[in-house]
Amino acid sequence: MRLTCTVNGEQRHADDVWPGESLLFVLRERLGLPGSKNACEQGECGSCTVYLDGQAVCACLVAAGQAEGREVVTVEGLSPGGELDPVQRAFLDAGAVQCGFCTPGLVVAVHDLLAANPHPTDPEIREALAGNLCRCTGYEKIMDAVRMAEAS
Ligand code: FES
Ligand code: FES
């Protein structure tokens, strides 16, 4: 099938797409957007989190065919023109990035959290990020990044 959807504000096409392949595969391998990471491919780690019609989803669990005609925003789309989103800036400033594999998904998840709840409590942050796994940081720097982002 030919897949047509809006990605980061631009209409994009991908040809020869198998409808059952994942949106994550389409983004990374067909559309040249490697920001969303592929760690588990099972909806367990959150490293592939993107917005689909404004809702944060695991792109590895979305079939490409489900994205037809819809609007996708990836972590790349949060920094149009290369200007970092405050959440991205906060992750850097807080030192919340080590290997970085979890970071794109966390950035989208935090962006989503703060859009809905600009001043979350610590338990609310932990709950919102429960689906995003990080093997490196111990999460405290990530909590710092969220607090910095909400203050900016
Ligand atoms: S790669 Fe999608 S949740 Fe892990
Ligand atoms: S920084 Fe390595 S998994 Fe989070």
Coordinates of N, CA and C and ligand atoms in Angstrom, one line a residue:
M1 N 0.8 -1.2 0.0 CA 0.0 0.0 0.0 C 0.9 1.2 0.0
R2 N 0.3 2.3 -0.4 CA 0.9 3.6 -0.3 C 0.4 4.3 1.0
L3 N 1.2 4.6 1.9 CA 0.8 5.2 3.1 C 1.0 6.7 3.0
T4 N 0.0 7.5 3.3 CA 0.1 8.9 3.3 C -0.4 9.4 4.7
C5 N 0.5 10.2 5.3 CA 0.1 10.8 6.6 C 0.9 12.0 6.8
T6 N 0.5 12.8 7.7 CA 1.2 14.0 8.1 C 2.2 13.7 9.2
V7 N 3.5 14.0 8.9 CA 4.5 13.7 9.9 C 5.2 15.0 10.2
N8 N 5.2 15.5 11.4 CA 5.9 16.7 11.8 C 5.5 17.9 10.9
G9 N 4.2 17.9 10.6 CA 3.6 19.0 9.9 C 3.7 19.0 8.4
E10 N 4.3 17.9 7.8 CA 4.5 17.8 6.4 C 3.7 16.5 5.9
Q11 N 3.1 16.6 4.8 CA 2.5 15.4 4.2 C 3.6 14.5 3.7
R12 N 3.6 13.3 4.1 CA 4.6 12.3 3.7 C 4.0 11.1 3.1
H13 N 4.7 10.5 2.1 CA 4.2 9.2 1.5 C 5.3 8.2 1.7
A14 N 4.8 6.9 1.8 CA 5.7 5.8 1.8 C 5.1 4.7 0.9
D15 N 5.9 4.2 0.0 CA 5.3 3.2 -0.9 C 5.7 1.8 -0.5
D16 N 5.0 0.8 -1.0 CA 5.3 -0.6 -0.8 C 5.2 -0.9 0.7
V17 N 4.3 -0.2 1.4 CA 4.2 -0.5 2.8 C 3.3 -1.7 3.0
W18 N 3.7 -2.6 3.9 CA 2.8 -3.7 4.3 C 1.9 -3.2 5.4
P19 N 0.6 -3.2 5.3 CA -0.2 -2.5 6.3 C 0.0 -3.0 7.7
G20 N 0.6 -4.2 7.9 CA 0.8 -4.7 9.2 C 2.1 -4.3 9.8
E21 N 3.0 -3.7 9.0 CA 4.3 -3.3 9.6 C 4.0 -2.1 10.6
S22 N 5.0 -1.9 11.5 CA 4.7 -0.9 12.5 C 4.9 0.5 12.0
L23 N 4.2 1.4 12.6 CA 4.5 2.8 12.3 C 5.9 3.2 12.7
L24 N 6.4 2.5 13.7 CA 7.8 2.8 14.1 C 8.8 2.4 12.9
F25 N 8.5 1.3 12.3 CA 9.3 0.9 11.2 C 9.2 1.9 10.0
V26 N 8.0 2.3 9.8 CA 7.8 3.3 8.7 C 8.6 4.6 9.0
L27 N 8.5 5.1 10.2 CA 9.2 6.3 10.5 C 10.7 6.2 10.4
R28 N 11.2 5.1 11.0 CA 12.7 4.9 11.0 C 13.2 4.5 9.7
E29 N 12.6 3.5 9.0 CA 13.2 2.9 7.9 C 12.7 3.4 6.5
R30 N 11.6 4.0 6.5 CA 11.0 4.5 5.2 C 11.1 6.0 5.1
L31 N 10.9 6.7 6.3 CA 10.8 8.1 6.2 C 12.0 8.8 6.8
G32 N 13.0 8.1 7.2 CA 14.3 8.7 7.6 C 14.2 9.5 8.9
L33 N 13.4 9.0 9.8 CA 13.3 9.7 11.1 C 13.7 8.7 12.2
P34 N 14.9 8.6 12.5 CA 15.4 7.6 13.5 C 15.3 8.1 15.0
G35 N 14.7 9.2 15.2 CA 14.6 9.7 16.6 C 13.9 8.7 17.5
S36 N 12.7 8.2 17.1 CA 12.0 7.3 17.9 C 12.8 6.0 17.9
K37 N 13.0 5.4 19.0 CA 13.9 4.3 19.1 C 13.1 3.0 19.2
N38 N 13.8 1.9 18.7 CA 13.2 0.6 18.7 C 14.0 -0.2 19.7
A39 N 13.4 -0.4 20.9 CA 14.1 -1.2 21.9 C 13.4 -2.6 22.1
C40 N 12.1 -2.6 22.3 CA 11.4 -3.8 22.7 C 10.5 -4.3 21.6
E41 N 9.9 -3.4 20.9 CA 8.9 -3.7 19.8 C 7.7 -4.4 20.4
Q42 N 7.5 -4.2 21.7 CA 6.3 -4.9 22.3 C 5.5 -4.0 23.2
G43 N 5.7 -2.7 23.1 CA 4.9 -1.8 23.9 C 5.3 -1.8 25.4
E44 N 6.5 -2.2 25.7 CA 6.9 -2.3 27.1 C 7.8 -1.2 27.5
C45 N 8.6 -0.6 26.6 CA 9.7 0.3 27.1 C 9.4 1.8 26.8
G46 N 8.5 2.1 25.9 CA 8.2 3.6 25.7 C 9.2 4.3 24.8
S47 N 10.3 3.7 24.4 CA 11.3 4.4 23.7 C 10.8 4.9 22.3
C48 N 9.7 4.3 21.8 CA 9.2 4.7 20.5 C 8.0 5.6 20.6
T49 N 7.8 6.3 21.7 CA 6.6 7.1 21.9 C 6.6 8.3 20.9
V50 N 5.4 8.4 20.2 CA 5.2 9.5 19.3 C 3.7 10.0 19.6
Y51 N 3.4 11.1 19.0 CA 2.0 11.6 19.0 C 1.3 11.0 17.8
L52 N 0.1 10.5 17.9 CA -0.7 10.1 16.8 C -2.1 10.9 17.0
D53 N -2.3 11.8 16.1 CA -3.5 12.7 16.3 C -3.5 13.3 17.7
G54 N -2.4 13.7 18.2 CA -2.3 14.4 19.5 C -2.3 13.5 20.7
Q55 N -2.3 12.2 20.5 CA -2.3 11.3 21.6 C -0.9 10.5 21.6
A56 N -0.3 10.5 22.8 CA 1.0 9.8 22.9 C 0.8 8.3 22.8
V57 N 1.5 7.6 21.9 CA 1.3 6.2 21.7 C 2.7 5.6 21.5
C58 N 2.7 4.2 21.6 CA 3.9 3.5 21.3 C 3.8 3.2 19.8
A59 N 4.8 3.8 19.0 CA 4.7 3.6 17.5 C 4.9 2.1 17.1
C60 N 5.5 1.3 18.0 CA 5.8 -0.1 17.7 C 4.5 -0.9 17.7
L61 N 3.5 -0.3 18.4 CA 2.2 -1.0 18.5 C 1.1 -0.5 17.5
V62 N 1.5 0.5 16.7 CA 0.6 1.0 15.7 C 0.9 0.4 14.4
A63 N -0.1 -0.2 13.8 CA 0.2 -0.8 12.4 C 0.2 0.4 11.4
A64 N 1.1 0.3 10.5 CA 1.2 1.4 9.5 C -0.1 1.8 8.9
G65 N -0.9 0.8 8.6 CA -2.2 1.1 8.0 C -3.1 1.9 8.9
Q66 N -2.9 1.9 10.2 CA -3.7 2.7 11.1 C -3.4 4.1 11.1
A67 N -2.2 4.4 10.5 CA -1.7 5.8 10.5 C -2.2 6.5 9.2
E68 N -2.8 5.8 8.3 CA -3.2 6.4 7.0 C -4.1 7.7 7.3
G69 N -3.7 8.8 6.7 CA -4.5 10.0 6.8 C -4.4 10.7 8.2
R70 N -3.6 10.2 9.0 CA -3.5 10.8 10.4 C -2.3 11.7 10.6
E71 N -2.2 12.3 11.7 CA -1.1 13.2 12.0 C -0.2 12.6 13.1
V72 N 1.1 12.5 12.7 CA 2.1 12.0 13.5 C 3.1 13.1 13.9
V73 N 3.4 13.1 15.1 CA 4.5 14.0 15.6 C 5.5 13.2 16.3
T74 N 6.8 13.2 15.8 CA 7.9 12.5 16.5 C 8.7 13.4 17.3
V75 N 9.7 12.9 18.0 CA 10.6 13.7 18.8 C 11.3 14.8 17.9
E76 N 11.5 14.4 16.6 CA 12.1 15.4 15.7 C 11.2 16.6 15.6
G77 N 9.9 16.4 15.6 CA 8.9 17.4 15.4 C 8.8 18.4 16.5
L78 N 9.4 18.0 17.7 CA 9.3 19.0 18.8 C 10.4 20.1 18.7
S79 N 11.3 19.9 17.7 CA 12.3 21.0 17.6 C 12.4 21.4 16.2
P80 N 11.3 22.1 15.7 CA 11.3 22.5 14.3 C 12.4 23.6 14.1
G81 N 13.2 23.5 13.0 CA 14.2 24.4 12.8 C 15.4 24.2 13.7
G82 N 15.4 23.1 14.4 CA 16.6 22.8 15.3 C 16.5 23.5 16.6
E83 N 15.5 24.2 16.9 CA 15.4 24.9 18.2 C 14.8 23.9 19.2
L84 N 15.5 23.6 20.3 CA 15.0 22.6 21.2 C 13.8 23.0 21.9
D85 N 12.9 22.1 22.1 CA 11.8 22.3 23.0 C 12.3 22.4 24.4
P86 N 11.5 23.1 25.3 CA 12.0 23.2 26.7 C 12.2 21.9 27.4
V87 N 11.4 20.9 27.0 CA 11.6 19.5 27.6 C 13.0 19.0 27.1
Q88 N 13.3 19.1 25.9 CA 14.6 18.6 25.4 C 15.7 19.4 26.1
R89 N 15.6 20.7 26.2 CA 16.6 21.5 26.8 C 16.8 21.1 28.3
A90 N 15.7 20.8 29.0 CA 15.7 20.4 30.4 C 16.4 19.1 30.5
F91 N 16.2 18.1 29.6 CA 16.9 16.8 29.7 C 18.4 17.0 29.6
L92 N 18.8 17.9 28.7 CA 20.3 18.2 28.6 C 20.8 18.9 29.8
D93 N 20.1 19.9 30.3 CA 20.6 20.7 31.4 C 20.6 19.9 32.7
A94 N 19.7 19.0 32.8 CA 19.6 18.2 34.1 C 20.5 17.0 34.0
G95 N 21.2 16.8 32.9 CA 22.0 15.6 32.8 C 21.2 14.3 32.8
A96 N 20.0 14.3 32.2 CA 19.1 13.2 32.3 C 19.3 12.2 31.1
V97 N 20.4 12.5 30.4 CA 20.7 11.6 29.2 C 22.0 10.9 29.4
Q98 N 21.9 9.6 29.4 CA 23.2 8.8 29.5 C 23.3 8.1 28.1
C99 N 22.9 6.9 28.0 CA 23.1 6.3 26.6 C 22.1 6.9 25.7
G100 N 21.0 7.5 26.2 CA 20.1 8.2 25.3 C 19.0 7.4 24.6
F101 N 19.0 6.1 24.8 CA 18.1 5.3 24.1 C 16.7 5.5 24.5
C102 N 16.5 5.8 25.8 CA 15.1 6.0 26.3 C 14.7 7.5 26.1
T103 N 15.6 8.4 25.8 CA 15.4 9.8 25.8 C 14.3 10.3 24.9
P104 N 14.3 9.9 23.6 CA 13.2 10.4 22.7 C 11.8 10.1 23.2
G105 N 11.6 8.9 23.7 CA 10.3 8.5 24.2 C 10.0 9.2 25.4
L106 N 10.9 9.4 26.3 CA 10.7 10.2 27.5 C 10.4 11.6 27.2
V107 N 11.1 12.2 26.3 CA 10.8 13.6 25.9 C 9.4 13.8 25.5
V108 N 8.9 12.9 24.6 CA 7.6 13.0 24.1 C 6.6 12.7 25.3
A109 N 6.9 11.8 26.1 CA 6.0 11.5 27.3 C 5.9 12.7 28.2
V110 N 7.0 13.3 28.5 CA 7.0 14.5 29.4 C 6.3 15.6 28.7
H111 N 6.6 15.8 27.5 CA 5.9 16.9 26.7 C 4.4 16.7 26.8
D112 N 3.9 15.5 26.7 CA 2.5 15.2 26.8 C 2.0 15.4 28.2
L113 N 2.8 15.0 29.2 CA 2.4 15.2 30.6 C 2.2 16.7 30.9
L114 N 3.2 17.5 30.5 CA 3.2 18.9 30.9 C 2.1 19.7 30.1
A115 N 1.8 19.2 28.9 CA 0.7 19.8 28.1 C -0.7 19.6 28.9
A116 N -0.8 18.5 29.5 CA -2.1 18.2 30.2 C -2.1 18.7 31.6
N117 N -0.9 18.7 32.2 CA -0.7 19.0 33.6 C 0.6 19.8 33.8
P118 N 0.5 21.1 33.7 CA 1.8 21.9 33.7 C 2.5 21.8 35.0
H119 N 1.9 21.4 36.1 CA 2.6 21.4 37.4 C 2.3 20.1 38.1
P120 N 2.8 19.0 37.6 CA 2.5 17.7 38.2 C 3.3 17.5 39.5
T121 N 2.7 16.7 40.4 CA 3.4 16.3 41.6 C 4.3 15.2 41.2
D122 N 5.2 14.8 42.2 CA 6.1 13.7 41.9 C 5.4 12.4 41.6
P123 N 4.4 12.1 42.4 CA 3.7 10.8 42.1 C 3.0 10.9 40.7
E124 N 2.5 12.1 40.3 CA 1.9 12.2 39.0 C 3.0 12.0 37.9
I125 N 4.2 12.6 38.1 CA 5.2 12.4 37.1 C 5.6 10.9 37.0
R126 N 5.7 10.3 38.2 CA 6.1 8.8 38.1 C 5.0 8.0 37.4
E127 N 3.8 8.3 37.7 CA 2.7 7.6 37.1 C 2.7 7.8 35.6
A128 N 2.9 9.1 35.2 CA 2.9 9.4 33.7 C 4.0 8.7 33.0
L129 N 5.1 8.5 33.7 CA 6.3 8.0 33.0 C 6.5 6.5 33.3
A130 N 5.5 5.9 33.9 CA 5.7 4.5 34.3 C 5.9 3.6 33.0
G131 N 5.5 4.0 31.9 CA 5.6 3.2 30.7 C 6.9 3.4 29.9
N132 N 7.8 4.3 30.5 CA 9.0 4.6 29.8 C 10.2 4.1 30.7
L133 N 10.9 3.1 30.2 CA 11.9 2.5 30.9 C 13.3 3.1 30.6
C134 N 14.1 3.3 31.7 CA 15.5 3.8 31.5 C 16.4 2.9 32.3
R135 N 17.4 2.4 31.6 CA 18.3 1.4 32.3 C 19.5 2.1 32.9
C136 N 19.6 3.4 32.6 CA 20.9 4.1 33.0 C 20.8 5.0 34.2
T137 N 19.8 5.9 34.2 CA 19.8 7.1 35.0 C 19.4 6.9 36.4
G138 N 18.6 5.8 36.7 CA 18.0 5.7 38.0 C 16.8 6.7 38.2
Y139 N 16.5 7.4 37.2 CA 15.2 8.2 37.1 C 15.3 9.5 37.9
E140 N 16.2 9.7 38.8 CA 16.2 11.0 39.5 C 16.5 12.1 38.6
K141 N 17.5 12.0 37.7 CA 17.8 13.1 36.8 C 16.6 13.3 35.9
I142 N 15.9 12.3 35.6 CA 14.7 12.5 34.7 C 13.7 13.3 35.5
M143 N 13.5 13.0 36.8 CA 12.6 13.8 37.6 C 13.0 15.2 37.6
D144 N 14.4 15.4 37.8 CA 14.9 16.8 37.8 C 14.5 17.5 36.5
A145 N 14.7 16.8 35.4 CA 14.4 17.4 34.0 C 13.0 17.8 33.9
V146 N 12.1 17.0 34.4 CA 10.6 17.3 34.4 C 10.4 18.6 35.2
R147 N 11.0 18.7 36.4 CA 10.8 19.9 37.2 C 11.4 21.1 36.5
M148 N 12.5 20.9 35.9 CA 13.1 22.1 35.2 C 12.3 22.5 34.0
A149 N 11.7 21.5 33.3 CA 10.9 21.8 32.1 C 9.6 22.5 32.5
E150 N 9.1 22.1 33.7 CA 7.8 22.8 34.1 C 8.1 24.2 34.6
A151 N 9.3 24.5 35.0 CA 9.6 25.8 35.5 C 10.0 26.7 34.4
S152 N 10.2 26.2 33.2 CA 10.7 27.1 32.1 C 9.6 27.6 31.2
Ligands
FES1 S1 10.0 -0.2 21.2 FE1 7.9 0.4 21.4 S2 7.5 0.3 23.5 FE2 9.5 -0.5 23.3
FES2 S1 19.7 6.9 29.4 FE1 20.2 4.9 28.8 S2 18.2 3.9 28.9 FE2 17.9 5.8 29.7

